[in-house]
Short mmCIF file of C-alpha atoms and ligand atoms in Angstrom, two decimals:
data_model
loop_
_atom_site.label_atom_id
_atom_site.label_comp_id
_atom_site.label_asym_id
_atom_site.label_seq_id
_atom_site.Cartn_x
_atom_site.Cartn_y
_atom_site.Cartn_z
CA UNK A 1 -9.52 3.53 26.88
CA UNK A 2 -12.12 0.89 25.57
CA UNK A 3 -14.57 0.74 23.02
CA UNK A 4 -17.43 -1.56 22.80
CA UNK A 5 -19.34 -3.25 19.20
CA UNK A 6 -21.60 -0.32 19.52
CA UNK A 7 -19.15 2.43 19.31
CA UNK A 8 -17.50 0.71 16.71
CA UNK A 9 -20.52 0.10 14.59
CA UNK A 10 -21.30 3.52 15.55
CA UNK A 11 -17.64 4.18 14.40
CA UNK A 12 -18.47 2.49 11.12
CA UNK A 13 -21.83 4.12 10.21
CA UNK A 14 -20.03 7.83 11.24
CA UNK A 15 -17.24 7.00 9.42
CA UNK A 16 -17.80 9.12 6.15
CA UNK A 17 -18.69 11.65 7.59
CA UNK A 18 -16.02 11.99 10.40
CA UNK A 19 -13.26 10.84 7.56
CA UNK A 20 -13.95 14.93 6.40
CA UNK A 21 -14.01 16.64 9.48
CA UNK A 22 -10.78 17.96 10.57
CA UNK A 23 -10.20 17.61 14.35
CA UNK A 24 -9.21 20.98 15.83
CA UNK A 25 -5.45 20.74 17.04
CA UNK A 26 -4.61 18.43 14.37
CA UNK A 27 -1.74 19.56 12.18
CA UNK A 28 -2.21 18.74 8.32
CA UNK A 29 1.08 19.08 5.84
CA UNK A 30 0.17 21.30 3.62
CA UNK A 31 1.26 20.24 0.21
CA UNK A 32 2.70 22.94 -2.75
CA UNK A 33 3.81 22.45 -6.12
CA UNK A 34 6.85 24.61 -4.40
CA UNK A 35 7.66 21.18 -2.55
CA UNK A 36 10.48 19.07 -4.12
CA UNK A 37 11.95 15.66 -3.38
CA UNK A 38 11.81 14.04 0.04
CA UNK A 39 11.24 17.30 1.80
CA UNK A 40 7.64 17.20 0.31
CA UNK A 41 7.13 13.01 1.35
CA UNK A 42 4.07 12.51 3.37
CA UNK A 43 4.04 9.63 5.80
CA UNK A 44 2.18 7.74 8.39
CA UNK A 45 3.43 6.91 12.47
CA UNK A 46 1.84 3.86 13.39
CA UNK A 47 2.26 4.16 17.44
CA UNK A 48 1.38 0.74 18.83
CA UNK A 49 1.79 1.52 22.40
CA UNK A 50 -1.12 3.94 21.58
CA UNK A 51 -3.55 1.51 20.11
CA UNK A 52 -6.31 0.36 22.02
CA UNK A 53 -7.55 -2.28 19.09
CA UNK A 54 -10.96 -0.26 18.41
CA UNK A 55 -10.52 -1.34 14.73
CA UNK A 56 -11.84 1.81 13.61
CA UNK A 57 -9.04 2.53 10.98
CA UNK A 58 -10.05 -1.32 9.42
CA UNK A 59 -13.88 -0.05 9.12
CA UNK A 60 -12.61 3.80 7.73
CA UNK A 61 -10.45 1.77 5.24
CA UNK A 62 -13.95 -0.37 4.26
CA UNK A 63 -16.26 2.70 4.50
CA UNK A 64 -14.02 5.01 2.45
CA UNK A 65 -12.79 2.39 -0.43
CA UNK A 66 -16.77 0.80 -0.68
CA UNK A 67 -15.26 -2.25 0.49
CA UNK A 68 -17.83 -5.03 2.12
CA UNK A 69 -19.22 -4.21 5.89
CA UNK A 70 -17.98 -6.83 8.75
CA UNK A 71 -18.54 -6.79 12.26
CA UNK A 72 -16.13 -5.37 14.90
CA UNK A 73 -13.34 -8.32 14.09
CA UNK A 74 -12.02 -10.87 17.17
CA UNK A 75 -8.33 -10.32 17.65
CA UNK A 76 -7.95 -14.18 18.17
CA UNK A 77 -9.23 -14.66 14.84
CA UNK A 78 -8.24 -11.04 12.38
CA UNK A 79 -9.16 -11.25 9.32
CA UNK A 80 -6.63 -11.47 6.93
CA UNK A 81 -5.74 -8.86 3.94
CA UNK A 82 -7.67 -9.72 0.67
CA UNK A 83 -9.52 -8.15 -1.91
CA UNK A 84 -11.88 -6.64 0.30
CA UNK A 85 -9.39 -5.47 3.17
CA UNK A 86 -6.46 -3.54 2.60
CA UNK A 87 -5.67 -2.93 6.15
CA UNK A 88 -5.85 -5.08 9.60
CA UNK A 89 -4.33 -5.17 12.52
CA UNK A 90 -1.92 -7.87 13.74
CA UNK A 91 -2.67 -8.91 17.19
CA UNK A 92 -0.11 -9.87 19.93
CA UNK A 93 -1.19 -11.30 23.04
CA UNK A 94 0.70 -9.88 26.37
CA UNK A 95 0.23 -11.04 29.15
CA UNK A 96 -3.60 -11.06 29.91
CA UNK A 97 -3.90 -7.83 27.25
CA UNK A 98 -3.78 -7.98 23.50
CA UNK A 99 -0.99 -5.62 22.08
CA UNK A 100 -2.08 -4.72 18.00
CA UNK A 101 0.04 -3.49 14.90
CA UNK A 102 -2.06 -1.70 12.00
CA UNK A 103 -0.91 -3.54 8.74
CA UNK A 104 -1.11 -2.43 5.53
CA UNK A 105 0.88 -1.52 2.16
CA UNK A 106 4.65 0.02 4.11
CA UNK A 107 4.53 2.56 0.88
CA UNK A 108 8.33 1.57 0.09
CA UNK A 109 10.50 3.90 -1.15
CA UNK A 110 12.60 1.21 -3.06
CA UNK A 111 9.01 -0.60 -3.96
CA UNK A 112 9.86 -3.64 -5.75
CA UNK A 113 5.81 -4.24 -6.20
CA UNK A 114 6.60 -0.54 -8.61
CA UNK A 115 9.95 -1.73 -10.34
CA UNK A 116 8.26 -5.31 -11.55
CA UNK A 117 4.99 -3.68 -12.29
CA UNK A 118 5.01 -4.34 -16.12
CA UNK A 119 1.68 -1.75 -16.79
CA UNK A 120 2.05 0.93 -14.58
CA UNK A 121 -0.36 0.24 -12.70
CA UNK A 122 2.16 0.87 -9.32
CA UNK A 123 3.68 3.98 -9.79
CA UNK A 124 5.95 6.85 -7.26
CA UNK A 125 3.63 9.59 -6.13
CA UNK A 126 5.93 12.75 -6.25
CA UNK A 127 4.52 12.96 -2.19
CA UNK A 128 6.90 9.42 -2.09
CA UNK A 129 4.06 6.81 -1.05
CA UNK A 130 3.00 4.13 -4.21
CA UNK A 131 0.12 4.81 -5.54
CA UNK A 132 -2.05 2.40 -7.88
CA UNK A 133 -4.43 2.59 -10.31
CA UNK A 134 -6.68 -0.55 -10.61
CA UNK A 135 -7.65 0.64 -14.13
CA UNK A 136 -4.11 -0.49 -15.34
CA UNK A 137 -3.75 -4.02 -13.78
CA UNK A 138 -3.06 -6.51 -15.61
CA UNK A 139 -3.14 -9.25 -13.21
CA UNK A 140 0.19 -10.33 -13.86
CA UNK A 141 1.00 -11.11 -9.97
CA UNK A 142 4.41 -9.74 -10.31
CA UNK A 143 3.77 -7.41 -7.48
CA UNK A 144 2.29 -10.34 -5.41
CA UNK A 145 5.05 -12.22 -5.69
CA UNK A 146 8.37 -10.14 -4.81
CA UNK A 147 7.14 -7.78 -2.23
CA UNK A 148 9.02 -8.23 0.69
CA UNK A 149 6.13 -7.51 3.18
CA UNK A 150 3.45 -9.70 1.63
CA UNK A 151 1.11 -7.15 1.26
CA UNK A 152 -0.66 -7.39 -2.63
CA UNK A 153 -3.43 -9.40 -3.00
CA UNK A 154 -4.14 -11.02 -6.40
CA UNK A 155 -8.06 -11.96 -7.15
CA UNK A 156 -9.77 -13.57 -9.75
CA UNK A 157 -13.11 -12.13 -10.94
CA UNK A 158 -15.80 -15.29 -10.67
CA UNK A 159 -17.13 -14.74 -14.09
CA UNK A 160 -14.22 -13.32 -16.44
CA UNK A 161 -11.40 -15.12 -14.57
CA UNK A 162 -9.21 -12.00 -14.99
CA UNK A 163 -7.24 -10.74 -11.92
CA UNK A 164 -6.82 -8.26 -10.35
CA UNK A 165 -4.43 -6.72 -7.30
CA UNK A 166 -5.78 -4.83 -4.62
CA UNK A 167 -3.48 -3.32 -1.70
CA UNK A 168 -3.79 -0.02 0.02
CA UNK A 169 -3.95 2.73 -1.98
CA UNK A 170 -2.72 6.07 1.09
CA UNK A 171 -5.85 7.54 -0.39
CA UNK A 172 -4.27 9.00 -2.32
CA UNK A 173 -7.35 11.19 -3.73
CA UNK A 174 -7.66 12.49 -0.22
CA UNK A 175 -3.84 12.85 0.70
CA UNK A 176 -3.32 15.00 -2.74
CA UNK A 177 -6.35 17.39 -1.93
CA UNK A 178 -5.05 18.35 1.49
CA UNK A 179 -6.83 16.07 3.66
CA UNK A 180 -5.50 12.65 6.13
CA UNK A 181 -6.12 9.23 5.44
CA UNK A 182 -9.26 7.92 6.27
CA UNK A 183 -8.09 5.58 8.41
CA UNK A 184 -5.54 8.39 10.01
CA UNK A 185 -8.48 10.64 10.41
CA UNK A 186 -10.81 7.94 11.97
CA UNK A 187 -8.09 6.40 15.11
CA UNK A 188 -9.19 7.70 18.34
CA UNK A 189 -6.05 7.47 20.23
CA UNK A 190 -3.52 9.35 17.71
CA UNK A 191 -2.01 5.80 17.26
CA UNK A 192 -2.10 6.64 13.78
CA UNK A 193 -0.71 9.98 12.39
CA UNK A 194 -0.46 11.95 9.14
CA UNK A 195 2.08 14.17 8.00
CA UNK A 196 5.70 15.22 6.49
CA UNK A 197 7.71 12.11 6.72
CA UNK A 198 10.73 13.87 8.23
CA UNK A 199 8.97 15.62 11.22
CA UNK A 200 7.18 11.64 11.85
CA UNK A 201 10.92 10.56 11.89
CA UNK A 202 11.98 13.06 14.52
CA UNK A 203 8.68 12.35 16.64
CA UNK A 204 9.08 8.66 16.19
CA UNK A 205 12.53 8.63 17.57
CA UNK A 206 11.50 10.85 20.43
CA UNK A 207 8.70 8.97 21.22
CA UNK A 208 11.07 5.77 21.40
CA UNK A 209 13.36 7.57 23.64
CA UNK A 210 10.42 7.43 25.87
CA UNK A 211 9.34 4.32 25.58
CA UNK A 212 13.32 3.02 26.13
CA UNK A 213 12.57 3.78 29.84
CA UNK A 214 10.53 0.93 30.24
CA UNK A 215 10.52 -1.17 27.22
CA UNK A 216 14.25 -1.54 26.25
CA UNK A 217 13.53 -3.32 22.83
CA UNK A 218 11.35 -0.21 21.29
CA UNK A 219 12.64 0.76 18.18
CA UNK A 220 11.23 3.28 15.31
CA UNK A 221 10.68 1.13 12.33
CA UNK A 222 10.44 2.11 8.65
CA UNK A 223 13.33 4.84 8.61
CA UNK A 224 15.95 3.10 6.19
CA UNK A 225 14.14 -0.32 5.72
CA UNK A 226 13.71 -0.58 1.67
CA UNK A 227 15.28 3.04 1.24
CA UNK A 228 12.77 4.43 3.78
CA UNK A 229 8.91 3.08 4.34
CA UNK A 230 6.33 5.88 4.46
CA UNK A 231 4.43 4.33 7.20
CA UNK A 232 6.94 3.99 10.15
CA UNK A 233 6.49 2.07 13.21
CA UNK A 234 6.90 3.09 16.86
CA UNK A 235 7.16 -0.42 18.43
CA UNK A 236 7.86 -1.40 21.81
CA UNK A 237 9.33 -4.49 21.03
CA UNK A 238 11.84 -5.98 18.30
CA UNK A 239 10.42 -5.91 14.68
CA UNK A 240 9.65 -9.75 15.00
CA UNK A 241 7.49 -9.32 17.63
CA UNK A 242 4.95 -7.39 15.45
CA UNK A 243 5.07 -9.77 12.55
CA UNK A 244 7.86 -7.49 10.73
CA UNK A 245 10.71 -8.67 9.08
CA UNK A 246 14.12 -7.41 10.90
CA UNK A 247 16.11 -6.53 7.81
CA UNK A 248 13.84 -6.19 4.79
CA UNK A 249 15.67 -7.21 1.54
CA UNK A 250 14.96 -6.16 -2.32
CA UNK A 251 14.81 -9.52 -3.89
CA UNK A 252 17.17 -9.50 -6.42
CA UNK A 253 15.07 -11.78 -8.15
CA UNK A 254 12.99 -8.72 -9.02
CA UNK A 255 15.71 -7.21 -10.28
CA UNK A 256 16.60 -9.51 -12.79
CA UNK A 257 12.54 -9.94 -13.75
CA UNK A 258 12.62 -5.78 -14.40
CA UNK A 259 16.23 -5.35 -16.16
CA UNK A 260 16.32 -8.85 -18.10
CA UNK A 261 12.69 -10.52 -18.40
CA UNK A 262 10.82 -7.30 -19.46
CA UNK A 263 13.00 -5.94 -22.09
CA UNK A 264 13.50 -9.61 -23.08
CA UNK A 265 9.77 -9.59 -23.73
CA UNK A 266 9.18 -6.18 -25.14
CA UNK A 267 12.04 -7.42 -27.49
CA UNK A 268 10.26 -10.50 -28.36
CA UNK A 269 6.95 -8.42 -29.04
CA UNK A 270 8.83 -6.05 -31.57
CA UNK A 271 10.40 -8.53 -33.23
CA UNK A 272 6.63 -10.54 -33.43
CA UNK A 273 5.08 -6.99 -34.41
CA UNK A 274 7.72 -6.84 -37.08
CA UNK A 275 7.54 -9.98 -38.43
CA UNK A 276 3.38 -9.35 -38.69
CA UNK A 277 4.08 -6.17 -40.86
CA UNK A 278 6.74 -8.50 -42.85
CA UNK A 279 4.44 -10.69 -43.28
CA UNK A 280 1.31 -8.17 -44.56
CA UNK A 281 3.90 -6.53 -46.51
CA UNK A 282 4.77 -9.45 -48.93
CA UNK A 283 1.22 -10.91 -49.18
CA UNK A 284 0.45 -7.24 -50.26
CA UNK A 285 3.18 -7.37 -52.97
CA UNK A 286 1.88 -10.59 -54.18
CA UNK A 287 -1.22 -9.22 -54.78
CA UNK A 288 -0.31 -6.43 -56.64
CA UNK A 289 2.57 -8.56 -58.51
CA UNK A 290 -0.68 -11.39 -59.64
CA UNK A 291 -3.17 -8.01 -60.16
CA UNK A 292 -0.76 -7.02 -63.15
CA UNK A 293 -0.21 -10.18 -64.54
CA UNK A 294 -3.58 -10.98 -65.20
CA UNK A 295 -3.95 -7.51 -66.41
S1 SF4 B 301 4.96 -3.02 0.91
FE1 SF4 B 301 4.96 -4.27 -0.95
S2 SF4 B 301 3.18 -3.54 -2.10
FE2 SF4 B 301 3.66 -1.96 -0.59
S3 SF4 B 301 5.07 -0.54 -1.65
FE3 SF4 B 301 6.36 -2.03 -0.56
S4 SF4 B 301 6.75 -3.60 -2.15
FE4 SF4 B 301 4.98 -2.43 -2.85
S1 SF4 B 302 -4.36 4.89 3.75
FE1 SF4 B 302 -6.47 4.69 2.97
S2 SF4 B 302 -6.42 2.80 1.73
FE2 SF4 B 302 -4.60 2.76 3.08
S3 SF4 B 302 -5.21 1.66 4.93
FE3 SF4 B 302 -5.58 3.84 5.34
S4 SF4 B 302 -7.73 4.17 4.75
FE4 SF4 B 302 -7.09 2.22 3.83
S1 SF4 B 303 -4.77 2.19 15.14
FE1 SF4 B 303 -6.25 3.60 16.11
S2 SF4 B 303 -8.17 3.18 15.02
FE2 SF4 B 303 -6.81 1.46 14.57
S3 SF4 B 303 -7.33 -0.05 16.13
FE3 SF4 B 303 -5.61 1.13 16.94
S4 SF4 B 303 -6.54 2.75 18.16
FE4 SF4 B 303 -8.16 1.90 16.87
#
């Protein structure tokens, strides 16, 4: 299955209102406040032997988030993730084909980009992806610089200078009102599909089975890297391959920066906050004290 620059500017315009429709046949978890723990995670399967490089889940990411236009990308030259793209595809050339991984934010469940996050800004969603709320950035760039997958990007606004991360965000406005990621909702093929994160677990590794028959390396991706990622990976190759590092780590680095740095520097702020009211304290006392001897 192909799709030319038209369908995929076609693809593009359509986009917003397709990302509402539900397709008939496709299952959507329904989430209840009765859900608890990982029973209630929500995930993504990323299926790359399904993808056909359309790049219609980069343009749904663009078209839902307001995020610049582009033209249908080259896969010799994908663009990168930035500011204004929070989702690409990473494109392997096979033989005379092109082989392509969807790329994005893995939604961690051991996120160090959330445990280093000094404001809140990256926070657990109680469906288990990381959610973010731009409103609360700081632009530290603590995020930026200990996640393992290099996903954040940190950019400066031209005129204020202040920074800002951007990353994918699972639409999450979308995913907690009962309806699939844009970019889930826009891929032609099923290469990209929405649900409970168990059941995508059970269907990855059955769908790997399959491909074992004639790709020996494939491999389901995602299930216990950094405590479990909530978009897993049916690949038909080694981890590598795709871009993806084989055995993920928590830097312990951001370990130290959350359980040493921070409360070193909320300790240092108290004790500067304190010293402030010390100081307005005694000038106050003064005054009074030079008030009653003039008196
Ligand atoms: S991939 Fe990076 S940014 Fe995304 S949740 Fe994991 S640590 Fe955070
Ligand atoms: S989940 Fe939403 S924000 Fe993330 S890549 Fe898909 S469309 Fe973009
Ligand atoms: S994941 Fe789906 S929408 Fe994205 S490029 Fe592949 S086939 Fe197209």
């Amino acid at each position: 299955m192909t799709l030319g620059r038209r369908d995929f500017l076609k693809g593009f315009a359509g986009v917003a209102g397709l990302t509402f429709l539900q397709p008939s046949g496709m299952v959507r978890p329904t989430v209840t406040s009765t859900d608890s723990g990982s029973q209630s995670d929500v995930a993504l399967l990323v299926d790359v032997s399904k993808c056909i490089g359309c790049w219609w889940c980069y343009a749904a990411c663009k078209n839902y988030n307001n995020l610049p236009e582009t033209i249908k990308p080259d896969p010799e030259d994908p663009p990168k993730l930035s500011g204004d793209c929070w989702t690409t595809l990473f494109a392997l050339q096979k033989g005379d084909g092109w082989s392509f991984r969807k790329q994005a934010c893995m939604h961690c469940t051991d996120a160090a980009c959330v445990e280093v996050c000094p404001s809140g800004a990256l926070r657990y969603n109680e469906l288990g992806f990381v959610q973010y709320e731009t409103e609360k950035c700081i632009g530290c760039g603590y995020c930026v610089e200990y996640c393992p997958f290099n996903v954040p990007r940190l950019e400066s606004n031209r005129i204020t200078g202040i920074g800002l991360m951007h990353k994918c965000t699972f639409c999450m406005e979308r995913v907690t009102s009962h309806q699939q990621p844009a970019c889930a909702d826009a891929c032609p093929t099923g290469a990209i599909k929405f649900g409970r994160r168990l059941e995508l677990v059970q269907e990855g590794k059955q769908r790997v089975a399959e491909l074992s028959k004639i790709s020996p390396q494939a491999c389901l991706y995602g299930e216990h890297e950094m405590g479990g990622l909530h978009v897993l990976y049916v690949l038909d190759d080694c981890p590598s391959v795709y871009g993806l590092p084989e055995d993920p780590q928590f830097p312990v680095t951001a370990i130290i920066q959350k359980d040493v740095f921070r409360p070193l520097t909320w300790i240092v702020w108290s004790v500067v906050a304190a010293g402030l009211a010390l100081n307005v304290l005694v000038a106050r006392a003064r005054q009074v004290r030079k008030k009653k001897e003039v008196h």
